[in-house]
PDB file of C-alpha atoms in Angstrom:
ATOM      1  CA  UNK M 295     101.929 109.170 105.521  1.00  0.00           C
ATOM      2  CA  UNK M 296     103.399 108.999 109.035  1.00  0.00           C
ATOM      3  CA  UNK M 297     105.443 105.950 109.975  1.00  0.00           C
ATOM      4  CA  UNK M 298     102.785 104.783 112.444  1.00  0.00           C
ATOM      5  CA  UNK M 299      99.938 104.862 109.918  1.00  0.00           C
ATOM      6  CA  UNK M 300      98.860 101.495 108.467  1.00  0.00           C
ATOM      7  CA  UNK M 301     100.402 100.427 105.195  1.00  0.00           C
ATOM      8  CA  UNK M 302      97.686  97.841 104.627  1.00  0.00           C
ATOM      9  CA  UNK M 303      95.146  95.663 106.443  1.00  0.00           C
ATOM     10  CA  UNK M 304      95.253  91.936 105.736  1.00  0.00           C
ATOM     11  CA  UNK M 305      92.662  89.357 106.715  1.00  0.00           C
ATOM     12  CA  UNK M 306      90.928  86.082 106.030  1.00  0.00           C
ATOM     13  CA  UNK M 307      87.400  84.924 106.879  1.00  0.00           C
ATOM     14  CA  UNK M 308      86.203  81.313 107.003  1.00  0.00           C
ATOM     15  CA  UNK M 309      82.437  80.738 106.808  1.00  0.00           C
ATOM     16  CA  UNK M 310      80.491  77.530 107.418  1.00  0.00           C
ATOM     17  CA  UNK M 311      77.185  76.224 108.674  1.00  0.00           C
ATOM     18  CA  UNK M 312      77.062  75.646 112.420  1.00  0.00           C
ATOM     19  CA  UNK M 313      76.711  71.862 112.846  1.00  0.00           C
ATOM     20  CA  UNK M 314      73.570  71.897 114.942  1.00  0.00           C
ATOM     21  CA  UNK M 315      70.001  70.825 114.169  1.00  0.00           C
ATOM     22  CA  UNK M 316      68.539  74.183 115.258  1.00  0.00           C
ATOM     23  CA  UNK M 317      69.701  77.793 115.302  1.00  0.00           C
ATOM     24  CA  UNK M 318      71.185  78.883 118.627  1.00  0.00           C
ATOM     25  CA  UNK M 319      69.316  81.341 120.838  1.00  0.00           C
ATOM     26  CA  UNK M 320      71.106  84.435 122.139  1.00  0.00           C
ATOM     27  CA  UNK M 321      72.124  82.834 125.427  1.00  0.00           C
ATOM     28  CA  UNK M 322      73.434  79.713 123.671  1.00  0.00           C
ATOM     29  CA  UNK M 323      75.351  81.812 121.136  1.00  0.00           C
ATOM     30  CA  UNK M 324      76.951  83.830 123.917  1.00  0.00           C
ATOM     31  CA  UNK M 325      78.038  80.669 125.726  1.00  0.00           C
ATOM     32  CA  UNK M 326      79.479  79.153 122.533  1.00  0.00           C
ATOM     33  CA  UNK M 327      81.574  82.246 121.751  1.00  0.00           C
ATOM     34  CA  UNK M 328      82.826  82.867 125.300  1.00  0.00           C
ATOM     35  CA  UNK M 329      86.297  81.824 124.208  1.00  0.00           C
ATOM     36  CA  UNK M 330      88.264  84.026 126.618  1.00  0.00           C
ATOM     37  CA  UNK M 331      87.336  83.914 130.324  1.00  0.00           C
ATOM     38  CA  UNK M 332      86.353  87.272 131.768  1.00  0.00           C
ATOM     39  CA  UNK M 333      85.730  88.943 128.388  1.00  0.00           C
ATOM     40  CA  UNK M 334      82.270  89.680 127.034  1.00  0.00           C
ATOM     41  CA  UNK M 335      80.725  88.471 123.801  1.00  0.00           C
ATOM     42  CA  UNK M 336      79.368  91.313 121.663  1.00  0.00           C
ATOM     43  CA  UNK M 337      75.692  90.711 120.911  1.00  0.00           C
ATOM     44  CA  UNK M 338      73.223  92.350 118.551  1.00  0.00           C
ATOM     45  CA  UNK M 339      69.613  91.306 117.901  1.00  0.00           C
ATOM     46  CA  UNK M 340      68.371  93.709 115.188  1.00  0.00           C
ATOM     47  CA  UNK M 341      67.837  93.419 112.314  1.00  0.00           C
ATOM     48  CA  UNK M 342      69.490  89.987 112.449  1.00  0.00           C
ATOM     49  CA  UNK M 343      71.064  88.222 115.461  1.00  0.00           C
ATOM     50  CA  UNK M 344      74.833  88.687 115.523  1.00  0.00           C
ATOM     51  CA  UNK M 345      77.344  87.468 118.119  1.00  0.00           C
ATOM     52  CA  UNK M 346      81.083  88.254 118.079  1.00  0.00           C
ATOM     53  CA  UNK M 347      83.604  86.621 120.384  1.00  0.00           C
ATOM     54  CA  UNK M 348      86.410  88.518 122.162  1.00  0.00           C
ATOM     55  CA  UNK M 349      89.619  88.968 120.191  1.00  0.00           C
ATOM     56  CA  UNK M 350      92.515  86.627 120.799  1.00  0.00           C
ATOM     57  CA  UNK M 351      96.128  87.375 119.865  1.00  0.00           C
ATOM     58  CA  UNK M 352      98.302  84.969 117.895  1.00  0.00           C
ATOM     59  CA  UNK M 353     101.999  85.803 117.741  1.00  0.00           C
ATOM     60  CA  UNK M 354     103.774  85.529 114.373  1.00  0.00           C
ATOM     61  CA  UNK M 355     107.326  86.002 113.148  1.00  0.00           C
ATOM     62  CA  UNK M 356     107.480  85.178 109.447  1.00  0.00           C
ATOM     63  CA  UNK M 357     108.004  86.338 105.898  1.00  0.00           C
ATOM     64  CA  UNK M 358     105.263  88.279 104.127  1.00  0.00           C
ATOM     65  CA  UNK M 359     104.467  87.571 100.482  1.00  0.00           C
ATOM     66  CA  UNK M 360     105.241  90.401  98.057  1.00  0.00           C
ATOM     67  CA  UNK M 361     105.153  90.768  94.292  1.00  0.00           C
ATOM     68  CA  UNK M 362     108.604  92.364  94.284  1.00  0.00           C
ATOM     69  CA  UNK M 363     111.844  90.505  94.920  1.00  0.00           C
ATOM     70  CA  UNK M 364     112.382  92.306  98.208  1.00  0.00           C
ATOM     71  CA  UNK M 365     112.507  90.181 101.369  1.00  0.00           C
ATOM     72  CA  UNK M 366     109.915  91.343 103.887  1.00  0.00           C
ATOM     73  CA  UNK M 367     109.657  90.087 107.451  1.00  0.00           C
ATOM     74  CA  UNK M 368     106.742  90.659 109.826  1.00  0.00           C
ATOM     75  CA  UNK M 369     106.668  90.373 113.606  1.00  0.00           C
ATOM     76  CA  UNK M 370     103.682  91.014 115.833  1.00  0.00           C
ATOM     77  CA  UNK M 371     100.260  89.580 116.561  1.00  0.00           C
ATOM     78  CA  UNK M 372      97.262  88.584 114.474  1.00  0.00           C
ATOM     79  CA  UNK M 373      93.850  89.291 116.024  1.00  0.00           C
ATOM     80  CA  UNK M 374      91.278  86.518 115.615  1.00  0.00           C
ATOM     81  CA  UNK M 375      87.639  86.252 116.636  1.00  0.00           C
ATOM     82  CA  UNK M 376      84.606  84.091 115.906  1.00  0.00           C
ATOM     83  CA  UNK M 377      81.226  85.278 114.622  1.00  0.00           C
ATOM     84  CA  UNK M 378      77.785  83.690 114.685  1.00  0.00           C
ATOM     85  CA  UNK M 379      75.127  85.079 112.323  1.00  0.00           C
ATOM     86  CA  UNK M 380      71.466  84.337 112.925  1.00  0.00           C
ATOM     87  CA  UNK M 381      72.432  81.620 115.375  1.00  0.00           C
ATOM     88  CA  UNK M 382      73.110  79.478 112.318  1.00  0.00           C
ATOM     89  CA  UNK M 383      76.215  80.542 110.316  1.00  0.00           C
ATOM     90  CA  UNK M 384      79.638  80.368 111.987  1.00  0.00           C
ATOM     91  CA  UNK M 385      82.652  82.418 110.958  1.00  0.00           C
ATOM     92  CA  UNK M 386      86.235  82.831 112.041  1.00  0.00           C
ATOM     93  CA  UNK M 387      88.031  86.043 111.156  1.00  0.00           C
ATOM     94  CA  UNK M 388      91.763  86.706 111.436  1.00  0.00           C
ATOM     95  CA  UNK M 389      93.329  90.041 110.547  1.00  0.00           C
ATOM     96  CA  UNK M 390      96.176  92.419 111.195  1.00  0.00           C
ATOM     97  CA  UNK M 391      97.215  96.008 110.570  1.00  0.00           C
ATOM     98  CA  UNK M 392     100.602  96.161 108.857  1.00  0.00           C
ATOM     99  CA  UNK M 393     102.861  99.076 109.810  1.00  0.00           C
ATOM    100  CA  UNK M 394     106.514  99.894 109.248  1.00  0.00           C
ATOM    101  CA  UNK M 395     108.850  98.880 112.051  1.00  0.00           C
ATOM    102  CA  UNK M 396     110.312 102.008 113.624  1.00  0.00           C
ATOM    103  CA  UNK M 397     113.203 100.153 115.241  1.00  0.00           C
ATOM    104  CA  UNK M 398     115.660  98.295 112.992  1.00  0.00           C
ATOM    105  CA  UNK M 399     116.094  95.657 115.707  1.00  0.00           C
ATOM    106  CA  UNK M 400     113.640  93.031 116.877  1.00  0.00           C
ATOM    107  CA  UNK M 401     111.946  94.038 120.134  1.00  0.00           C
ATOM    108  CA  UNK M 402     110.928  91.870 123.124  1.00  0.00           C
ATOM    109  CA  UNK M 403     107.596  90.067 122.787  1.00  0.00           C
ATOM    110  CA  UNK M 404     105.930  92.226 125.427  1.00  0.00           C
ATOM    111  CA  UNK M 405     106.174  95.145 122.979  1.00  0.00           C
ATOM    112  CA  UNK M 406     104.209  93.260 120.321  1.00  0.00           C
ATOM    113  CA  UNK M 407     101.690  91.754 122.745  1.00  0.00           C
ATOM    114  CA  UNK M 408     100.555  95.228 123.809  1.00  0.00           C
ATOM    115  CA  UNK M 409      99.536  95.942 120.197  1.00  0.00           C
ATOM    116  CA  UNK M 410      97.043  93.175 119.418  1.00  0.00           C
ATOM    117  CA  UNK M 411      96.380  92.821 115.714  1.00  0.00           C
ATOM    118  CA  UNK M 412      99.451  94.794 114.569  1.00  0.00           C
ATOM    119  CA  UNK M 413     102.340  93.482 112.479  1.00  0.00           C
ATOM    120  CA  UNK M 414     105.566  95.453 112.113  1.00  0.00           C
ATOM    121  CA  UNK M 415     107.399  94.889 108.834  1.00  0.00           C
ATOM    122  CA  UNK M 416     110.835  95.689 107.502  1.00  0.00           C
ATOM    123  CA  UNK M 417     110.239  96.619 103.871  1.00  0.00           C
ATOM    124  CA  UNK M 418     112.995  98.103 101.729  1.00  0.00           C
ATOM    125  CA  UNK M 419     110.735 100.242  99.565  1.00  0.00           C
ATOM    126  CA  UNK M 420     111.130 103.842 100.700  1.00  0.00           C
ATOM    127  CA  UNK M 421     107.694 105.065  99.600  1.00  0.00           C
ATOM    128  CA  UNK M 422     104.768 103.909 101.728  1.00  0.00           C
ATOM    129  CA  UNK M 423     102.360 103.908  98.760  1.00  0.00           C
ATOM    130  CA  UNK M 424     104.581 101.537  96.774  1.00  0.00           C
ATOM    131  CA  UNK M 425     105.126  99.306  99.806  1.00  0.00           C
ATOM    132  CA  UNK M 426     101.375  99.115 100.432  1.00  0.00           C
ATOM    133  CA  UNK M 427     100.679  98.022  96.847  1.00  0.00           C
ATOM    134  CA  UNK M 428     103.485  95.455  97.012  1.00  0.00           C
ATOM    135  CA  UNK M 429     102.185  93.949 100.262  1.00  0.00           C
ATOM    136  CA  UNK M 430      98.567  93.955  99.086  1.00  0.00           C
ATOM    137  CA  UNK M 431      99.265  92.220  95.783  1.00  0.00           C
ATOM    138  CA  UNK M 432     101.618  89.745  97.408  1.00  0.00           C
ATOM    139  CA  UNK M 433      99.101  88.704 100.040  1.00  0.00           C
ATOM    140  CA  UNK M 434      96.220  88.263  97.573  1.00  0.00           C
ATOM    141  CA  UNK M 435      98.212  86.597  94.806  1.00  0.00           C
ATOM    142  CA  UNK M 436     101.275  84.856  96.261  1.00  0.00           C
ATOM    143  CA  UNK M 437     100.533  83.858  99.855  1.00  0.00           C
ATOM    144  CA  UNK M 438     101.637  80.342 100.701  1.00  0.00           C
ATOM    145  CA  UNK M 439     102.677  78.102 103.600  1.00  0.00           C
ATOM    146  CA  UNK M 440     106.122  79.753 103.741  1.00  0.00           C
ATOM    147  CA  UNK M 441     104.649  83.233 104.310  1.00  0.00           C
ATOM    148  CA  UNK M 442     102.084  84.886 106.588  1.00  0.00           C
ATOM    149  CA  UNK M 443      99.244  82.358 106.763  1.00  0.00           C
ATOM    150  CA  UNK M 444      96.088  83.907 108.185  1.00  0.00           C
ATOM    151  CA  UNK M 445      94.078  81.020 106.774  1.00  0.00           C
ATOM    152  CA  UNK M 446      95.516  78.479 109.215  1.00  0.00           C
ATOM    153  CA  UNK M 447      94.784  80.778 112.162  1.00  0.00           C
ATOM    154  CA  UNK M 448      91.222  81.312 110.983  1.00  0.00           C
ATOM    155  CA  UNK M 449      90.683  77.638 110.203  1.00  0.00           C
ATOM    156  CA  UNK M 450      91.894  76.555 113.638  1.00  0.00           C
ATOM    157  CA  UNK M 451      89.474  78.918 115.355  1.00  0.00           C
ATOM    158  CA  UNK M 452      86.523  77.827 113.199  1.00  0.00           C
ATOM    159  CA  UNK M 453      87.285  74.190 113.964  1.00  0.00           C
ATOM    160  CA  UNK M 454      87.306  74.970 117.685  1.00  0.00           C
ATOM    161  CA  UNK M 455      83.852  76.546 117.472  1.00  0.00           C
ATOM    162  CA  UNK M 456      82.273  73.906 115.225  1.00  0.00           C
ATOM    163  CA  UNK M 457      83.521  70.970 117.313  1.00  0.00           C
ATOM    164  CA  UNK M 458      82.189  72.354 120.595  1.00  0.00           C
ATOM    165  CA  UNK M 459      80.590  69.539 122.621  1.00  0.00           C
ATOM    166  CA  UNK M 460      77.366  71.562 123.035  1.00  0.00           C
ATOM    167  CA  UNK M 461      76.594  71.180 119.317  1.00  0.00           C
ATOM    168  CA  UNK M 462      74.787  68.035 118.195  1.00  0.00           C
ATOM    169  CA  UNK M 463      76.702  67.783 114.874  1.00  0.00           C
ATOM    170  CA  UNK M 464      73.444  67.235 112.969  1.00  0.00           C
ATOM    171  CA  UNK M 465      73.045  70.197 110.568  1.00  0.00           C
ATOM    172  CA  UNK M 466      69.880  70.369 108.457  1.00  0.00           C
ATOM    173  CA  UNK M 467      71.839  71.213 105.291  1.00  0.00           C
ATOM    174  CA  UNK M 468      74.969  69.711 103.780  1.00  0.00           C
ATOM    175  CA  UNK M 469      77.376  72.478 102.781  1.00  0.00           C
ATOM    176  CA  UNK M 470      81.060  73.312 102.326  1.00  0.00           C
ATOM    177  CA  UNK M 471      83.009  76.054 104.060  1.00  0.00           C
ATOM    178  CA  UNK M 472      84.294  79.040 102.086  1.00  0.00           C
ATOM    179  CA  UNK M 473      87.317  81.265 102.581  1.00  0.00           C
ATOM    180  CA  UNK M 474      87.505  84.957 101.756  1.00  0.00           C
ATOM    181  CA  UNK M 475      90.978  86.507 101.737  1.00  0.00           C
ATOM    182  CA  UNK M 476      90.952  90.303 101.819  1.00  0.00           C
ATOM    183  CA  UNK M 477      93.296  93.266 101.827  1.00  0.00           C
ATOM    184  CA  UNK M 478      92.501  96.951 102.349  1.00  0.00           C
ATOM    185  CA  UNK M 479      94.509 100.134 102.009  1.00  0.00           C
ATOM    186  CA  UNK M 480      94.007 103.853 101.553  1.00  0.00           C
ATOM    187  CA  UNK M 481      93.522 104.842  97.923  1.00  0.00           C
ATOM    188  CA  UNK M 482      96.124 107.218  96.511  1.00  0.00           C
ATOM    189  CA  UNK M 483      94.952 110.855  96.367  1.00  0.00           C
ATOM    190  CA  UNK M 484      93.232 112.107  93.240  1.00  0.00           C
ATOM    191  CA  UNK M 485      94.389 115.557  92.111  1.00  0.00           C
ATOM    192  CA  UNK M 486      96.017 116.083  95.488  1.00  0.00           C
ATOM    193  CA  UNK M 487      92.932 115.318  97.604  1.00  0.00           C
ATOM    194  CA  UNK M 488      91.412 112.193  99.176  1.00  0.00           C
ATOM    195  CA  UNK M 489      89.006 110.204  97.037  1.00  0.00           C
ATOM    196  CA  UNK M 490      85.345 110.593  97.902  1.00  0.00           C
ATOM    197  CA  UNK M 491      84.257 106.953  97.827  1.00  0.00           C
ATOM    198  CA  UNK M 492      85.542 103.457  98.520  1.00  0.00           C
ATOM    199  CA  UNK M 493      86.329 100.900  95.819  1.00  0.00           C
ATOM    200  CA  UNK M 494      86.086  97.099  95.860  1.00  0.00           C
ATOM    201  CA  UNK M 495      87.370  94.294  93.646  1.00  0.00           C
ATOM    202  CA  UNK M 496      85.776  90.880  94.248  1.00  0.00           C
ATOM    203  CA  UNK M 497      87.106  87.750  92.567  1.00  0.00           C
ATOM    204  CA  UNK M 498      86.112  84.062  92.662  1.00  0.00           C
ATOM    205  CA  UNK M 499      89.321  82.025  92.707  1.00  0.00           C
ATOM    206  CA  UNK M 500      87.652  78.593  92.791  1.00  0.00           C
ATOM    207  CA  UNK M 501      84.540  76.934  94.213  1.00  0.00           C
ATOM    208  CA  UNK M 502      85.388  77.832  97.812  1.00  0.00           C
ATOM    209  CA  UNK M 503      88.000  80.630  97.697  1.00  0.00           C
ATOM    210  CA  UNK M 504      87.451  84.339  97.092  1.00  0.00           C
ATOM    211  CA  UNK M 505      89.786  87.338  97.139  1.00  0.00           C
ATOM    212  CA  UNK M 506      88.780  90.924  97.863  1.00  0.00           C
ATOM    213  CA  UNK M 507      90.644  94.208  97.542  1.00  0.00           C
ATOM    214  CA  UNK M 508      89.162  97.286  99.229  1.00  0.00           C
ATOM    215  CA  UNK M 509      90.420 100.843  98.735  1.00  0.00           C
ATOM    216  CA  UNK M 510      89.103 103.453 101.158  1.00  0.00           C
ATOM    217  CA  UNK M 511      89.367 107.268 101.111  1.00  0.00           C
ATOM    218  CA  UNK M 512      90.976 107.767 104.562  1.00  0.00           C
ATOM    219  CA  UNK M 513      92.825 105.861 107.286  1.00  0.00           C
ATOM    220  CA  UNK M 514      89.778 106.239 109.535  1.00  0.00           C
ATOM    221  CA  UNK M 515      87.716 104.121 107.115  1.00  0.00           C
ATOM    222  CA  UNK M 516      90.061 101.142 107.436  1.00  0.00           C
ATOM    223  CA  UNK M 517      88.729 100.118 110.841  1.00  0.00           C
ATOM    224  CA  UNK M 518      85.335  99.238 109.334  1.00  0.00           C
ATOM    225  CA  UNK M 519      86.659  97.017 106.530  1.00  0.00           C
ATOM    226  CA  UNK M 520      86.989  93.769 108.489  1.00  0.00           C
ATOM    227  CA  UNK M 521      83.340  93.807 109.616  1.00  0.00           C
ATOM    228  CA  UNK M 522      82.306  94.572 106.016  1.00  0.00           C
ATOM    229  CA  UNK M 523      84.338  91.608 104.727  1.00  0.00           C
ATOM    230  CA  UNK M 524      82.742  89.306 107.307  1.00  0.00           C
ATOM    231  CA  UNK M 525      79.311  90.483 106.154  1.00  0.00           C
ATOM    232  CA  UNK M 526      80.320  89.964 102.532  1.00  0.00           C
ATOM    233  CA  UNK M 527      81.631  86.467 103.306  1.00  0.00           C
ATOM    234  CA  UNK M 528      78.280  85.432 104.838  1.00  0.00           C
ATOM    235  CA  UNK M 529      76.312  86.503 101.781  1.00  0.00           C
ATOM    236  CA  UNK M 530      78.775  84.951  99.358  1.00  0.00           C
ATOM    237  CA  UNK M 531      78.511  81.704 101.357  1.00  0.00           C
ATOM    238  CA  UNK M 532      74.704  81.826 101.201  1.00  0.00           C
ATOM    239  CA  UNK M 533      74.848  82.211  97.416  1.00  0.00           C
ATOM    240  CA  UNK M 534      77.324  79.333  97.138  1.00  0.00           C
ATOM    241  CA  UNK M 535      75.325  76.980  99.368  1.00  0.00           C
ATOM    242  CA  UNK M 536      72.027  77.668  97.625  1.00  0.00           C
ATOM    243  CA  UNK M 537      73.586  77.315  94.175  1.00  0.00           C
ATOM    244  CA  UNK M 538      75.247  74.013  95.094  1.00  0.00           C
ATOM    245  CA  UNK M 539      72.027  72.653  96.606  1.00  0.00           C
ATOM    246  CA  UNK M 540      70.016  73.506  93.483  1.00  0.00           C
ATOM    247  CA  UNK M 541      72.606  71.775  91.326  1.00  0.00           C
ATOM    248  CA  UNK M 542      72.552  68.703  93.563  1.00  0.00           C
ATOM    249  CA  UNK M 543      68.750  68.630  93.493  1.00  0.00           C
ATOM    250  CA  UNK M 544      68.990  67.833  89.775  1.00  0.00           C
ATOM    251  CA  UNK M 545      70.478  64.493  90.855  1.00  0.00           C
ATOM    252  CA  UNK M 546      68.031  63.207  93.513  1.00  0.00           C
ATOM    253  CA  UNK M 547      68.974  59.928  95.180  1.00  0.00           C
ATOM    254  CA  UNK M 548      66.726  57.046  96.110  1.00  0.00           C
ATOM    255  CA  UNK M 549      66.645  58.042  99.778  1.00  0.00           C
ATOM    256  CA  UNK M 550      66.409  61.825  99.288  1.00  0.00           C
ATOM    257  CA  UNK M 551      64.060  63.533  96.844  1.00  0.00           C
ATOM    258  CA  UNK M 552      64.302  67.179  95.759  1.00  0.00           C
ATOM    259  CA  UNK M 553      61.828  68.409  98.374  1.00  0.00           C
ATOM    260  CA  UNK M 554      63.753  66.748 101.191  1.00  0.00           C
ATOM    261  CA  UNK M 555      66.990  68.320 100.003  1.00  0.00           C
ATOM    262  CA  UNK M 556      65.684  71.844  99.393  1.00  0.00           C
ATOM    263  CA  UNK M 557      63.094  72.534 102.086  1.00  0.00           C
ATOM    264  CA  UNK M 558      65.688  72.980 104.896  1.00  0.00           C
ATOM    265  CA  UNK M 559      67.294  75.785 102.883  1.00  0.00           C
ATOM    266  CA  UNK M 560      64.006  77.657 102.755  1.00  0.00           C
ATOM    267  CA  UNK M 561      63.390  77.130 106.455  1.00  0.00           C
ATOM    268  CA  UNK M 562      66.892  77.769 107.820  1.00  0.00           C
ATOM    269  CA  UNK M 563      68.863  80.064 105.499  1.00  0.00           C
ATOM    270  CA  UNK M 564      66.729  82.236 103.199  1.00  0.00           C
ATOM    271  CA  UNK M 565      65.819  84.729 105.954  1.00  0.00           C
ATOM    272  CA  UNK M 566      69.514  85.438 106.640  1.00  0.00           C
ATOM    273  CA  UNK M 567      69.913  87.473 103.432  1.00  0.00           C
ATOM    274  CA  UNK M 568      70.423  91.093 104.585  1.00  0.00           C
ATOM    275  CA  UNK M 569      73.345  92.695 102.716  1.00  0.00           C
ATOM    276  CA  UNK M 570      74.955  95.506 104.695  1.00  0.00           C
ATOM    277  CA  UNK M 571      72.851  94.941 107.816  1.00  0.00           C
ATOM    278  CA  UNK M 572      75.961  94.754 109.985  1.00  0.00           C
ATOM    279  CA  UNK M 573      78.364  96.872 107.918  1.00  0.00           C
ATOM    280  CA  UNK M 574      79.386 100.433 108.766  1.00  0.00           C
ATOM    281  CA  UNK M 575      77.232 103.065 106.989  1.00  0.00           C
ATOM    282  CA  UNK M 576      80.301 104.811 105.584  1.00  0.00           C
ATOM    283  CA  UNK M 577      81.095 101.673 103.552  1.00  0.00           C
ATOM    284  CA  UNK M 578      77.568 101.293 102.173  1.00  0.00           C
ATOM    285  CA  UNK M 579      78.873 102.344  98.772  1.00  0.00           C
ATOM    286  CA  UNK M 580      80.771  99.053  98.546  1.00  0.00           C
ATOM    287  CA  UNK M 581      77.507  97.114  98.736  1.00  0.00           C
ATOM    288  CA  UNK M 582      76.029  99.371  96.056  1.00  0.00           C
ATOM    289  CA  UNK M 583      78.913  98.467  93.751  1.00  0.00           C
ATOM    290  CA  UNK M 584      78.461  94.754  94.442  1.00  0.00           C
ATOM    291  CA  UNK M 585      74.742  95.024  93.718  1.00  0.00           C
ATOM    292  CA  UNK M 586      75.554  96.569  90.347  1.00  0.00           C
ATOM    293  CA  UNK M 587      78.285  94.092  89.436  1.00  0.00           C
ATOM    294  CA  UNK M 588      78.210  91.114  89.932  1.00  0.00           C
ATOM    295  CA  UNK M 589      74.665  91.680  91.244  1.00  0.00           C
ATOM    296  CA  UNK M 590      74.480  89.775  94.518  1.00  0.00           C
ATOM    297  CA  UNK M 591      70.806  90.336  95.300  1.00  0.00           C
ATOM    298  CA  UNK M 592      69.696  89.707  91.700  1.00  0.00           C
ATOM    299  CA  UNK M 593      71.395  86.327  91.781  1.00  0.00           C
ATOM    300  CA  UNK M 594      69.972  85.552  95.227  1.00  0.00           C
ATOM    301  CA  UNK M 595      66.436  86.513  94.173  1.00  0.00           C
ATOM    302  CA  UNK M 596      66.703  84.286  91.105  1.00  0.00           C
ATOM    303  CA  UNK M 597      68.004  81.361  93.164  1.00  0.00           C
ATOM    304  CA  UNK M 598      65.310  81.716  95.839  1.00  0.00           C
ATOM    305  CA  UNK M 599      62.661  81.868  93.092  1.00  0.00           C
ATOM    306  CA  UNK M 600      64.080  78.709  91.562  1.00  0.00           C
ATOM    307  CA  UNK M 601      64.098  77.079  95.002  1.00  0.00           C
ATOM    308  CA  UNK M 602      60.434  77.888  95.609  1.00  0.00           C
ATOM    309  CA  UNK M 603      59.494  76.684  92.129  1.00  0.00           C
ATOM    310  CA  UNK M 604      61.316  73.387  92.651  1.00  0.00           C
ATOM    311  CA  UNK M 605      59.533  72.849  95.967  1.00  0.00           C
ATOM    312  CA  UNK M 606      56.144  73.683  94.420  1.00  0.00           C
ATOM    313  CA  UNK M 607      56.698  71.222  91.575  1.00  0.00           C
ATOM    314  CA  UNK M 608      57.849  68.539  94.029  1.00  0.00           C
ATOM    315  CA  UNK M 609      54.758  69.114  96.186  1.00  0.00           C
ATOM    316  CA  UNK M 610      52.419  68.851  93.186  1.00  0.00           C
ATOM    317  CA  UNK M 611      54.140  65.662  92.074  1.00  0.00           C
ATOM    318  CA  UNK M 612      53.762  64.181  95.566  1.00  0.00           C
ATOM    319  CA  UNK M 613      50.061  65.115  95.678  1.00  0.00           C
ATOM    320  CA  UNK M 614      49.476  63.645  92.223  1.00  0.00           C
ATOM    321  CA  UNK M 615      51.228  60.434  93.206  1.00  0.00           C
ATOM    322  CA  UNK M 616      49.201  60.227  96.415  1.00  0.00           C
ATOM    323  CA  UNK M 617      45.922  60.761  94.519  1.00  0.00           C
ATOM    324  CA  UNK M 618      46.738  58.065  91.974  1.00  0.00           C
ATOM    325  CA  UNK M 619      47.625  55.592  94.733  1.00  0.00           C
ATOM    326  CA  UNK M 620      44.335  56.323  96.529  1.00  0.00           C
ATOM    327  CA  UNK M 621      42.269  55.798  93.369  1.00  0.00           C
ATOM    328  CA  UNK M 622      43.970  52.482  92.669  1.00  0.00           C
ATOM    329  CA  UNK M 623      43.273  51.344  96.199  1.00  0.00           C
TER     330      UNK M 623
END
């Protein structure tokens, strides 16, 4: 692998409900994500509205987590952008390509600023394959406040979008944000030739944190991984929000019955389920693997069915109660 080829791609995606009573129209979404003057917001309407802000560069000079005992330092810029899906779900995505530093000395900042989203590392492992595995495992398993922290960059951007004064801060659904930390690298050759398909490992760390490892056949496939991970993060968030709402509906309060809690989900979020709609076709195999195990769409279909059943039962109960009250009167 040449020295200029990526060792690994590292990223983190934060996903949350946009705090607004209604979904934003295309013009409103474009205005919200116009974060850099003079740069256009990328818009797409089919099959589901998608808006992506321009990339901003965040300079970093820090240690990078590794699973080995070798000290690794990274200097460069992290690229961050915001995403709005369906005018309703907000995301912030921070990522960087990690390459070997070709100069043993630190360069002036203007060198790094011309390569937005690229981190140069000094790693003592001589083999690129071993260094890539070390950096990947370290980022997914050992990242902390003392090392490269893409989460804080992503969180700051998401906060900026969600606190925009044009939003009314009155969302129809109560939900928590999720974080998806991901790493991607080229899979080692099999029998001397590139592998024919991509591989994914998806893991739930806790109620709000996920980690993803993606292996792709060629360097060219790496550029599509970040958009795939953003798409994956949206659908994982939808599953999490719907599951949490169904669990909460089992404990209705005096001021909110089950129908009041669940009907906004059916109206505002169910139609957003379109796995792979905005992912690159060459990574479609990753969605196929996720559909097999853990079975994203099977779980979603079951949850939506449960949601509709709960609403039907609540409606029947309300009608029965209304009929009884009328008869008594």
